[in-house]
CSV table of C-alpha atoms in Angstrom, one decimal:
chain,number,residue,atom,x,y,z
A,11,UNK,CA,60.5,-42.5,0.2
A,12,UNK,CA,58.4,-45.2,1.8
A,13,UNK,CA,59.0,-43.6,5.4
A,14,UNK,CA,56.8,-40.6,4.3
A,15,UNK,CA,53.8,-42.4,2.7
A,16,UNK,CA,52.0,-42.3,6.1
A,17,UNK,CA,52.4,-38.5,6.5
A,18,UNK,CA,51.3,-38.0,2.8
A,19,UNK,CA,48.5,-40.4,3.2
A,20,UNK,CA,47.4,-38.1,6.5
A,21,UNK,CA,47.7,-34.9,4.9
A,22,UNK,CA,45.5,-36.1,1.9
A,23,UNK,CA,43.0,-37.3,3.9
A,24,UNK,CA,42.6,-33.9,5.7
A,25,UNK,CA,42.5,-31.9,2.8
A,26,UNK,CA,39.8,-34.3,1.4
A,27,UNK,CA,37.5,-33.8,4.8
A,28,UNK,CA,38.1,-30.1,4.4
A,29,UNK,CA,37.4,-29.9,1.2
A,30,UNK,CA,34.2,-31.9,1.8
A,31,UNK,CA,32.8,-29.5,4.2
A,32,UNK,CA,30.0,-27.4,3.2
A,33,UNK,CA,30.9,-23.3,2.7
A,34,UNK,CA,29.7,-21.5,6.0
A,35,UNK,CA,25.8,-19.9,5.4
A,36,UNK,CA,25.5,-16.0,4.3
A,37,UNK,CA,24.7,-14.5,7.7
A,38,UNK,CA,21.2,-13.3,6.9
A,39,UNK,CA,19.9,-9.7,6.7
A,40,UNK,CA,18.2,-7.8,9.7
A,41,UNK,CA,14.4,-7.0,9.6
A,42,UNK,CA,13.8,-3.6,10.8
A,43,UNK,CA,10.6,-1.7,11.0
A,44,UNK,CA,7.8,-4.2,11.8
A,45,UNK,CA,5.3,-3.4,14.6
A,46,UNK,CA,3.0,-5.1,17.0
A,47,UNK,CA,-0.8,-3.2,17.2
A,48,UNK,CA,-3.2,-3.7,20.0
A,49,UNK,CA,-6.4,-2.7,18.5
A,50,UNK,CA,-9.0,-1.3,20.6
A,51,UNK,CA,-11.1,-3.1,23.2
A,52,UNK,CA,-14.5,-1.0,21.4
A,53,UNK,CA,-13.3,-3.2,18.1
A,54,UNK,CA,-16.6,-5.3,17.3
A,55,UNK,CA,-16.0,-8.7,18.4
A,56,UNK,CA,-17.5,-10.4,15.7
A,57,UNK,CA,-18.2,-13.6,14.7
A,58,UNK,CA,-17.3,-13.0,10.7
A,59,UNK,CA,-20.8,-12.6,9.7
A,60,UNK,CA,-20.8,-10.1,7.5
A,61,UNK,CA,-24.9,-9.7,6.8
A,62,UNK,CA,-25.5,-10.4,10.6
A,63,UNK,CA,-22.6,-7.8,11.3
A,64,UNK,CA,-24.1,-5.1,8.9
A,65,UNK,CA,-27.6,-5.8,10.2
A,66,UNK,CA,-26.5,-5.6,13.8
A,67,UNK,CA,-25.2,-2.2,13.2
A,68,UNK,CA,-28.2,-1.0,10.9
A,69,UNK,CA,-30.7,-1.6,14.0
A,70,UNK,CA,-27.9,0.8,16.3
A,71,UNK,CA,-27.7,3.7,13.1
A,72,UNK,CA,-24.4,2.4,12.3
A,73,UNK,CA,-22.6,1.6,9.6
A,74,UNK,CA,-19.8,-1.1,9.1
A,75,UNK,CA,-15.7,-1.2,8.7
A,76,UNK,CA,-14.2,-3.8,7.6
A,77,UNK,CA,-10.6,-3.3,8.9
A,78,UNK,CA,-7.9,-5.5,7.0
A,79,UNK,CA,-4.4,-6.0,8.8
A,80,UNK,CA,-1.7,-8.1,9.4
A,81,UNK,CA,0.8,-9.1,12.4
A,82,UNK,CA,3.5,-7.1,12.4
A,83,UNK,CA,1.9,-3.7,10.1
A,84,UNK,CA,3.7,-0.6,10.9
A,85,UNK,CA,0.9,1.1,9.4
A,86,UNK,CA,-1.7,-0.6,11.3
A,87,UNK,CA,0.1,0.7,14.2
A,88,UNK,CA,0.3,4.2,13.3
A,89,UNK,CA,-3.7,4.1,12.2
A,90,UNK,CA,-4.2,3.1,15.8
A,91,UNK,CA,-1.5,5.0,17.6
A,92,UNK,CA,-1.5,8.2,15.4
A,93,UNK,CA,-5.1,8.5,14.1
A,94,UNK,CA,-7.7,6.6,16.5
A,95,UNK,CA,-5.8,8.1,19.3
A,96,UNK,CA,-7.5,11.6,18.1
A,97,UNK,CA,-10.3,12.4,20.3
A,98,UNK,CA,-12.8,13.4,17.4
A,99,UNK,CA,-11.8,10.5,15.2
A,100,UNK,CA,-12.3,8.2,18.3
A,101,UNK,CA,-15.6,9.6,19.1
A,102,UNK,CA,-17.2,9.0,15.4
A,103,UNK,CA,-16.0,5.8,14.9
A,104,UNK,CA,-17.7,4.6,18.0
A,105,UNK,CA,-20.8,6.3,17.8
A,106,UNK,CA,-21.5,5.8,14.2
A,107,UNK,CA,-19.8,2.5,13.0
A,108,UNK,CA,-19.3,-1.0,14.2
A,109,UNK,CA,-15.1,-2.0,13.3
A,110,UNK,CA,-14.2,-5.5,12.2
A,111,UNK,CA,-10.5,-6.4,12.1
A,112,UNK,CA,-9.8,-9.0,9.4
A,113,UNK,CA,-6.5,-10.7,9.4
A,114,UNK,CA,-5.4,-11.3,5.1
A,115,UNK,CA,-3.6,-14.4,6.5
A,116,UNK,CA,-5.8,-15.4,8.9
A,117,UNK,CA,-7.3,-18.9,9.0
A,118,UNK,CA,-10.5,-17.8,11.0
A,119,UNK,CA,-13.8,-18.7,9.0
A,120,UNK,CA,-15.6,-15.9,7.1
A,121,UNK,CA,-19.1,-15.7,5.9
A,122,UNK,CA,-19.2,-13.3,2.9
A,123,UNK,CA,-22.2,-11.3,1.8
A,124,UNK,CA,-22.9,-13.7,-0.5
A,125,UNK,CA,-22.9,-16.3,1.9
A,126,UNK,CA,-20.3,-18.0,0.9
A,127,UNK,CA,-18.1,-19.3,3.6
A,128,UNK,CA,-14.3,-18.5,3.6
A,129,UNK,CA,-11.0,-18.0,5.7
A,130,UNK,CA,-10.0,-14.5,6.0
A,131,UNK,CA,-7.3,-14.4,3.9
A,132,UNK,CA,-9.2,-16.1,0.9
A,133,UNK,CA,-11.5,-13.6,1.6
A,134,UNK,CA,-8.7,-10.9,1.6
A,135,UNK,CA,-7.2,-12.2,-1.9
A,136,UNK,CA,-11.3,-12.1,-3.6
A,137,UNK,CA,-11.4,-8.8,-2.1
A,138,UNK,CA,-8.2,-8.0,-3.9
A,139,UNK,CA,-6.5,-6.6,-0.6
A,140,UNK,CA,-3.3,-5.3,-1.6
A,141,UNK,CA,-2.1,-3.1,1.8
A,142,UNK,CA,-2.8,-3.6,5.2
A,143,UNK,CA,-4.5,-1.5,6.6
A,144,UNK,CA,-7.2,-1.2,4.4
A,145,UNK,CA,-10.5,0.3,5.1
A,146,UNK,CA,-13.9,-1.0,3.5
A,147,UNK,CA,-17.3,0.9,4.4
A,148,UNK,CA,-20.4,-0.7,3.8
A,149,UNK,CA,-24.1,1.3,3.9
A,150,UNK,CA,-27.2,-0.9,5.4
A,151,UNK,CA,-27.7,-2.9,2.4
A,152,UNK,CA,-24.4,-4.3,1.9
A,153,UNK,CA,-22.9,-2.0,-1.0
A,154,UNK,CA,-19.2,-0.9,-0.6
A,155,UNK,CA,-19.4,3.1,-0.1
A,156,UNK,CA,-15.7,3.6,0.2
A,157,UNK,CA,-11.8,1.8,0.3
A,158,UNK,CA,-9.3,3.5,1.8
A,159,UNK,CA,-6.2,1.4,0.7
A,160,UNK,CA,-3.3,1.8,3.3
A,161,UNK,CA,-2.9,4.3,5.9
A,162,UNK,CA,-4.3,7.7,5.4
A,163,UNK,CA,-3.6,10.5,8.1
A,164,UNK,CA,-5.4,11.8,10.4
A,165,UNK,CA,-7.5,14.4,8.6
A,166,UNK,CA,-8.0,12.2,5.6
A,167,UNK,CA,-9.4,9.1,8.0
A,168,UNK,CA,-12.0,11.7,9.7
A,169,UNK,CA,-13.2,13.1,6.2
A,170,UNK,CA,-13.9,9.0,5.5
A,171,UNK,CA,-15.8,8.6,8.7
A,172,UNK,CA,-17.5,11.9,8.2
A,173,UNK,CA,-18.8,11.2,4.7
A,174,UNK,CA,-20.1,7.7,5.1
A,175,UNK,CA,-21.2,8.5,8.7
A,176,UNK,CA,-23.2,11.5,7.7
A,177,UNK,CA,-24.6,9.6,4.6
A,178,UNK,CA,-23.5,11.9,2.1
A,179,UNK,CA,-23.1,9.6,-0.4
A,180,UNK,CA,-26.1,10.4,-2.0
A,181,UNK,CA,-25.8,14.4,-2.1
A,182,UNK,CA,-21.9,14.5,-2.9
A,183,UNK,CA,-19.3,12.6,-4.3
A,184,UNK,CA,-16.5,11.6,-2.0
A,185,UNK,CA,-13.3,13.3,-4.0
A,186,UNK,CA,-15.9,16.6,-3.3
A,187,UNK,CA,-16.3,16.3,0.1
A,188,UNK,CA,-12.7,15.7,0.7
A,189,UNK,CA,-11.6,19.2,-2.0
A,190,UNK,CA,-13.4,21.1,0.4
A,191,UNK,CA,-11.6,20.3,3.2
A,192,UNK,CA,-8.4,20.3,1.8
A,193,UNK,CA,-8.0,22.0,-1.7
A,194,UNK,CA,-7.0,25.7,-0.7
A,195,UNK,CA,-9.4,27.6,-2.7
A,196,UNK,CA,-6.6,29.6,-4.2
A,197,UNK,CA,-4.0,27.3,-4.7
A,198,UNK,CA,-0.5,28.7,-5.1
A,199,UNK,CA,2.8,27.8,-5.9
A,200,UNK,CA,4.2,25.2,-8.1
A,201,UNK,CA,4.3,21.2,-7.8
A,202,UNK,CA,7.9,19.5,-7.6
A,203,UNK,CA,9.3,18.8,-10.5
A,204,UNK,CA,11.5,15.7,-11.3
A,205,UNK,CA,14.3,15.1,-13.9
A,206,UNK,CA,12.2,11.3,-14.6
A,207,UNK,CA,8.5,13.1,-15.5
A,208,UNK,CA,7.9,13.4,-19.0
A,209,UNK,CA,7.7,17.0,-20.4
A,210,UNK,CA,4.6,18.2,-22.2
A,211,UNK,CA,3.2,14.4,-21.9
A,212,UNK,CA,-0.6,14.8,-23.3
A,213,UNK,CA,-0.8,11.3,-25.1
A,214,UNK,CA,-0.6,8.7,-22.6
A,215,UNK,CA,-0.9,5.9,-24.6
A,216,UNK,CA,0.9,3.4,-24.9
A,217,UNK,CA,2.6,2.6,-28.7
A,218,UNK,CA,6.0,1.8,-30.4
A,219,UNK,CA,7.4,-1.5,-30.6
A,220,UNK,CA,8.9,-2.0,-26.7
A,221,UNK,CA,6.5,1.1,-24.3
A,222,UNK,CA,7.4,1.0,-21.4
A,223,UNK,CA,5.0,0.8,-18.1
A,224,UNK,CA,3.5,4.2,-17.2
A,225,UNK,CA,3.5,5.9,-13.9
A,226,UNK,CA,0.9,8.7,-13.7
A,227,UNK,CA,1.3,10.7,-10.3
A,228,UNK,CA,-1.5,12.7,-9.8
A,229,UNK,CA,-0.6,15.8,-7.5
A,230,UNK,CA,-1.7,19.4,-6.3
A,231,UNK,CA,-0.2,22.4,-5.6
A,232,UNK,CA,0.1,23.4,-1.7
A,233,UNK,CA,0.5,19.7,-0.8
A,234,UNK,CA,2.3,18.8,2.4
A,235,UNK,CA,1.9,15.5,1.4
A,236,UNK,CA,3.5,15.3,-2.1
A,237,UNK,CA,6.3,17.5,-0.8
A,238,UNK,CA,7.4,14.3,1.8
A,239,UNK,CA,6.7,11.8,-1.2
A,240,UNK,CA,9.6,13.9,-3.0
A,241,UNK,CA,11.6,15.2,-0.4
A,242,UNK,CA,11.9,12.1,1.6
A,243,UNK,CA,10.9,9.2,-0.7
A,244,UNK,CA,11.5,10.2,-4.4
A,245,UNK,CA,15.0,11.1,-3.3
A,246,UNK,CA,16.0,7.4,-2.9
A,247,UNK,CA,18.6,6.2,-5.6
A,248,UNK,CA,17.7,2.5,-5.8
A,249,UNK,CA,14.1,4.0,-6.2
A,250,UNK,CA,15.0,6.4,-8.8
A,251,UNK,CA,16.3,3.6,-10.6
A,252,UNK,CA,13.2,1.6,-11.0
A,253,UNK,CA,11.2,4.8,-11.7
A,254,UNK,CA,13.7,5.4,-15.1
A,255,UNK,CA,12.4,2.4,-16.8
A,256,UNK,CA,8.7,4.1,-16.9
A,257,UNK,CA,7.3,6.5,-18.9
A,258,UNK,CA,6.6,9.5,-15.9
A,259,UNK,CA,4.0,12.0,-16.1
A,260,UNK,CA,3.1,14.2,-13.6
A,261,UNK,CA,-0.5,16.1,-13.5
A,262,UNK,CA,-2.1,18.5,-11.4
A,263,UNK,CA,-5.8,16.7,-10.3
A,264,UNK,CA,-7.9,19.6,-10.2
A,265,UNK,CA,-6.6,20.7,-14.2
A,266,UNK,CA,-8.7,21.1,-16.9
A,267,UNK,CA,-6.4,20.4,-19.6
A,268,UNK,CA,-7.0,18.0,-22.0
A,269,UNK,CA,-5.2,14.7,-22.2
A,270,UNK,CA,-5.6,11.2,-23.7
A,271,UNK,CA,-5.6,8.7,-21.1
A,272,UNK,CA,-3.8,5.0,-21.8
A,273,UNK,CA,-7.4,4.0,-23.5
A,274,UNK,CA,-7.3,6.2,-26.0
A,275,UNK,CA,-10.0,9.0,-24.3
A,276,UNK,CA,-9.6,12.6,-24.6
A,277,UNK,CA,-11.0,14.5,-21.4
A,278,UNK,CA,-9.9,16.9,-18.7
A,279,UNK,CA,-7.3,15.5,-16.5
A,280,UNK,CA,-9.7,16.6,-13.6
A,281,UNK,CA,-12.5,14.2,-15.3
A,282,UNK,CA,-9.9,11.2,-15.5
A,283,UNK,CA,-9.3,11.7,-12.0
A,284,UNK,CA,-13.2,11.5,-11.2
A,285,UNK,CA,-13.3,8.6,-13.8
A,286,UNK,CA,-10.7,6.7,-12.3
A,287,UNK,CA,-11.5,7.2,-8.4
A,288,UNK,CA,-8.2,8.6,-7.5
A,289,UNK,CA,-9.5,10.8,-4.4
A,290,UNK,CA,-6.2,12.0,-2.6
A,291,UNK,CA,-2.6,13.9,-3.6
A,292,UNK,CA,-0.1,12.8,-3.9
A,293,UNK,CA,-1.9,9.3,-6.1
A,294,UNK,CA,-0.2,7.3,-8.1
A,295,UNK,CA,-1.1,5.0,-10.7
A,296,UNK,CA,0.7,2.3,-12.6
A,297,UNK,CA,-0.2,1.1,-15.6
A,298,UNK,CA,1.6,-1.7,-17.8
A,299,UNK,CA,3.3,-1.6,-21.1
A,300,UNK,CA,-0.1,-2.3,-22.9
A,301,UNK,CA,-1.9,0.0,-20.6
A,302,UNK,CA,-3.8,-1.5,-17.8
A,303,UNK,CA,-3.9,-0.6,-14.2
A,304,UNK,CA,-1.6,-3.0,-12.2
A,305,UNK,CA,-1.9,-1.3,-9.0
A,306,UNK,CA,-2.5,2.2,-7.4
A,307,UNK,CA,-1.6,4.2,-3.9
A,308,UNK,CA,-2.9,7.5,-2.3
A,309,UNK,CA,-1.4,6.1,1.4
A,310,UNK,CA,1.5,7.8,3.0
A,311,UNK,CA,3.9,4.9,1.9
A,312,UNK,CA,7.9,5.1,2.6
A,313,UNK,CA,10.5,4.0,0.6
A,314,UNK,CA,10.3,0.0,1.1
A,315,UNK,CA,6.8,0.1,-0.5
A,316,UNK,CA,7.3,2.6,-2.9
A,317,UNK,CA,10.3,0.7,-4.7
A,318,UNK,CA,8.4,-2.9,-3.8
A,319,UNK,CA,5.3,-1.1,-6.4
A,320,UNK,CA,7.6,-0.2,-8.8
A,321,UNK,CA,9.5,-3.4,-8.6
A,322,UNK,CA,6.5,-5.4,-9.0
A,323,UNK,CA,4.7,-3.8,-12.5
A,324,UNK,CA,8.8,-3.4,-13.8
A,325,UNK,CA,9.4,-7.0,-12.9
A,326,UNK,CA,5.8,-8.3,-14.6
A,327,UNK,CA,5.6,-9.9,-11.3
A,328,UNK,CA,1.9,-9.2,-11.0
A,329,UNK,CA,1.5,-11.4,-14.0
A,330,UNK,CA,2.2,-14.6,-12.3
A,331,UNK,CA,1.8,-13.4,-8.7
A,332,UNK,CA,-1.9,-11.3,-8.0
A,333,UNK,CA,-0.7,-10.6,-4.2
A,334,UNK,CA,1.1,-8.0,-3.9
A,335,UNK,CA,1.7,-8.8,-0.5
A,336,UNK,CA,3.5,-12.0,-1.1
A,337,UNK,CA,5.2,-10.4,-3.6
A,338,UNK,CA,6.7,-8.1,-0.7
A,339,UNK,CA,7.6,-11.2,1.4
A,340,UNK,CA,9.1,-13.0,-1.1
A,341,UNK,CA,11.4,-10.0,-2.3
A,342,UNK,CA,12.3,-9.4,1.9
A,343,UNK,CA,13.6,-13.1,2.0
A,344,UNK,CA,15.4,-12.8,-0.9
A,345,UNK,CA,17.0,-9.1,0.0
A,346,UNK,CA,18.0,-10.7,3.3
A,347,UNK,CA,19.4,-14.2,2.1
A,348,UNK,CA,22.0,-11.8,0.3
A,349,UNK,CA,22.9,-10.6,3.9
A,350,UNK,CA,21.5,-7.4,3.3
A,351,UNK,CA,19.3,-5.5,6.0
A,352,UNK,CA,15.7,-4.5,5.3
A,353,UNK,CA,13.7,-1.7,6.6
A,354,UNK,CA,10.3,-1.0,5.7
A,355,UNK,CA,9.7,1.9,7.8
A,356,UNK,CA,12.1,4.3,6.6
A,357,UNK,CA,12.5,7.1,4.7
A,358,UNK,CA,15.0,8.2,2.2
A,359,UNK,CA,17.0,10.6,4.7
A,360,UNK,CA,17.1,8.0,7.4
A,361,UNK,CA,19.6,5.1,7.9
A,362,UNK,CA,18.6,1.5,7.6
A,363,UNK,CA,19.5,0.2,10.9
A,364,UNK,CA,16.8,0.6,13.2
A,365,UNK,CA,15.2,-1.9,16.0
A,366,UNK,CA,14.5,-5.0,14.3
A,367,UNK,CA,12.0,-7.6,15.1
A,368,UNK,CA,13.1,-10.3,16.8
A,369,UNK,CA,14.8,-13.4,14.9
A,370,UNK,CA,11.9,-16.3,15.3
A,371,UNK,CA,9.5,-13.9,14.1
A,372,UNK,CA,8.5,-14.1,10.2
A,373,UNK,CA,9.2,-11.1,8.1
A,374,UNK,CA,5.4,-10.1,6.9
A,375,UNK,CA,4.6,-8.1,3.8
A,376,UNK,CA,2.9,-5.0,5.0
């Protein structure tokens, strides 16, 4: 027996070192979608003066855009590459405004109208900057005209600059201006139903021992627009998913029908819609289980977003985390530790794997 101690002794001794080894990592998941943007060389180089900027501008008969982006912002790239590529939009934004890009996790020093002295991306998080881009326009005195919050096409971005650039502000509401443009005056047709709305839903309160979060999507008939949201987002099963654990109601913008909103007010949805600011179709609101906004969209978002919006009011994520943003990049990491692949530039009908960024770079939040 002796003369096979040695061998014994060996082979414990190599199980021991193998079994003290640590388990290979998860391989992790690709990042597909991001996108790098070279803004425009007619951008305002500014120092991040925002009364200086605003006066500046006021002594040329311009006006100010605050433009709020991030590396990496595939929506960034497509406001430069789809919409400022546009002759007409080009032209008014350099004749009548002065554009200063603003990095939300930028560490460049900011002086706010207030004079107070900040980096951009404290700036961005008082500002409550929840996509990139975002669009502020301010008039001569400072005042905040109108946010466009994410990427708006083409037509939509030119009705912005033509509104604050023509000073209309004072003769016609913005949701007006932009109806005239784009509501046909005959609307016909019928808006897309989905099994997850709520039939009949006139009472949006919220009541009953567990409500659930709401999700009000405000829509139109004859809208190219909310026929992609459906067709191409909606469809998505993992998005469907989240969707079923609100209560769904959709509503047609321009109605006159009379509804009681989560505050207990009874007006026409069309007055709600004036009330609450929402200014394009397809809009959607989310509101919590006791009935507060969380957060809101009129952009032409994909599916990534979409289900990260969702995901965050479900989740009660907002209560402990105000940035949506983070929220985003948080939820990538943890998506891709599991090995799985993210996208956030697809649509429902298209397959994740796509060009991805390149490994050293860090997955942003757009």
């Amino acid at each position: 027996m002796t003369r096979y101690l040695p061998f014994l002794f060996a082979l414990l001794s190599g199980f021991s070192l193998h079994a003290a080894e640590p388990a290979p990592a998860a391989k992790m998941g690709a990042y597909y979608g991001a996108k790098t943007t070279e803004y425009p060389a007619w951008f305002k180089d500014s120092f991040l003066h925002l009364r200086e900027d605003i006066d500046e501008a006021r002594k040329h008969g311009k006006r100010v855009i605050l433009m709020f982006t991030q590396d990496g912002c595939p929506y960034c790239s497509a406001l430069v590459e789809r919409n400022l590529s546009q002759r007409e939009i080009e032209s008014t934004m350099r004749e009548k405004f002065d554009v200063v890009v603003i990095n939300i996790w930028g560490d460049k020093e900011l002086v706010g109208l207030d004079g107070k002295t900040l980096t951009e991306k404290d700036y961005s998080a008082a500002q409550k900057i929840q996509f990139t881009p975002s669009l502020v326009f301010f008039d001569e005195s400072g005042k905040t005209l109108l946010r466009l919050n994410g990427y708006v096409p083409p037509a939509r971005l030119q009705a912005a600059l033509d509104w604050v650039g023509g000073r209309h502000e004072n003769k016609l509401a913005f949701r007006d201006f932009v109806a005239a443009r784009e509501v046909p005056k005959q609307a016909s047709g019928e808006m897309i139903k989905q099994d997850f709305f709520l039939q009949n839903a006139t009472d949006l309160r919220r009541r009953g021992k567990q409500p659930k979060p709401l999700a009000v999507f405000f829509e139109q008939k004859d809208c190219p627009d909310c026929e992609v949201l459906h067709r191409r987002v909606l469809a998505d099963t993992e998005t469907r998913a989240v969707i079923a654990k609100f209560d769904s109601v959709q509503l047609d913008m321009w109605s006159r029908a009379v509804i009681t909103t989560p505050e207990g007010k009874r007006m026409p949805v069309r007055d709600w819609v004036r009330q609450l600011g929402v200014n394009f179709a397809p809009g959607i609101v989310l509101f919590d289980a006791a009935g507060k906004e969380v957060i809101r969209w009129e952009s032409s978002f994909r599916v990534f977003h979409t289900l990260g919006m969702f995901d965050y009011v479900e989740s009660k994520a907002y209560r402990t985390e105000p940035s949506f943003q983070r929220f985003l990049a948080a939820k990538t990491e943890h998506i891709r530790e599991t090995g799985r692949d993210v996208n956030i530039w697809r649509y429902a009908d298209e397959p994740v794997a796509a060009q991805p960024i390149k490994p050293e770079s860090k997955s942003p939040a757009q």
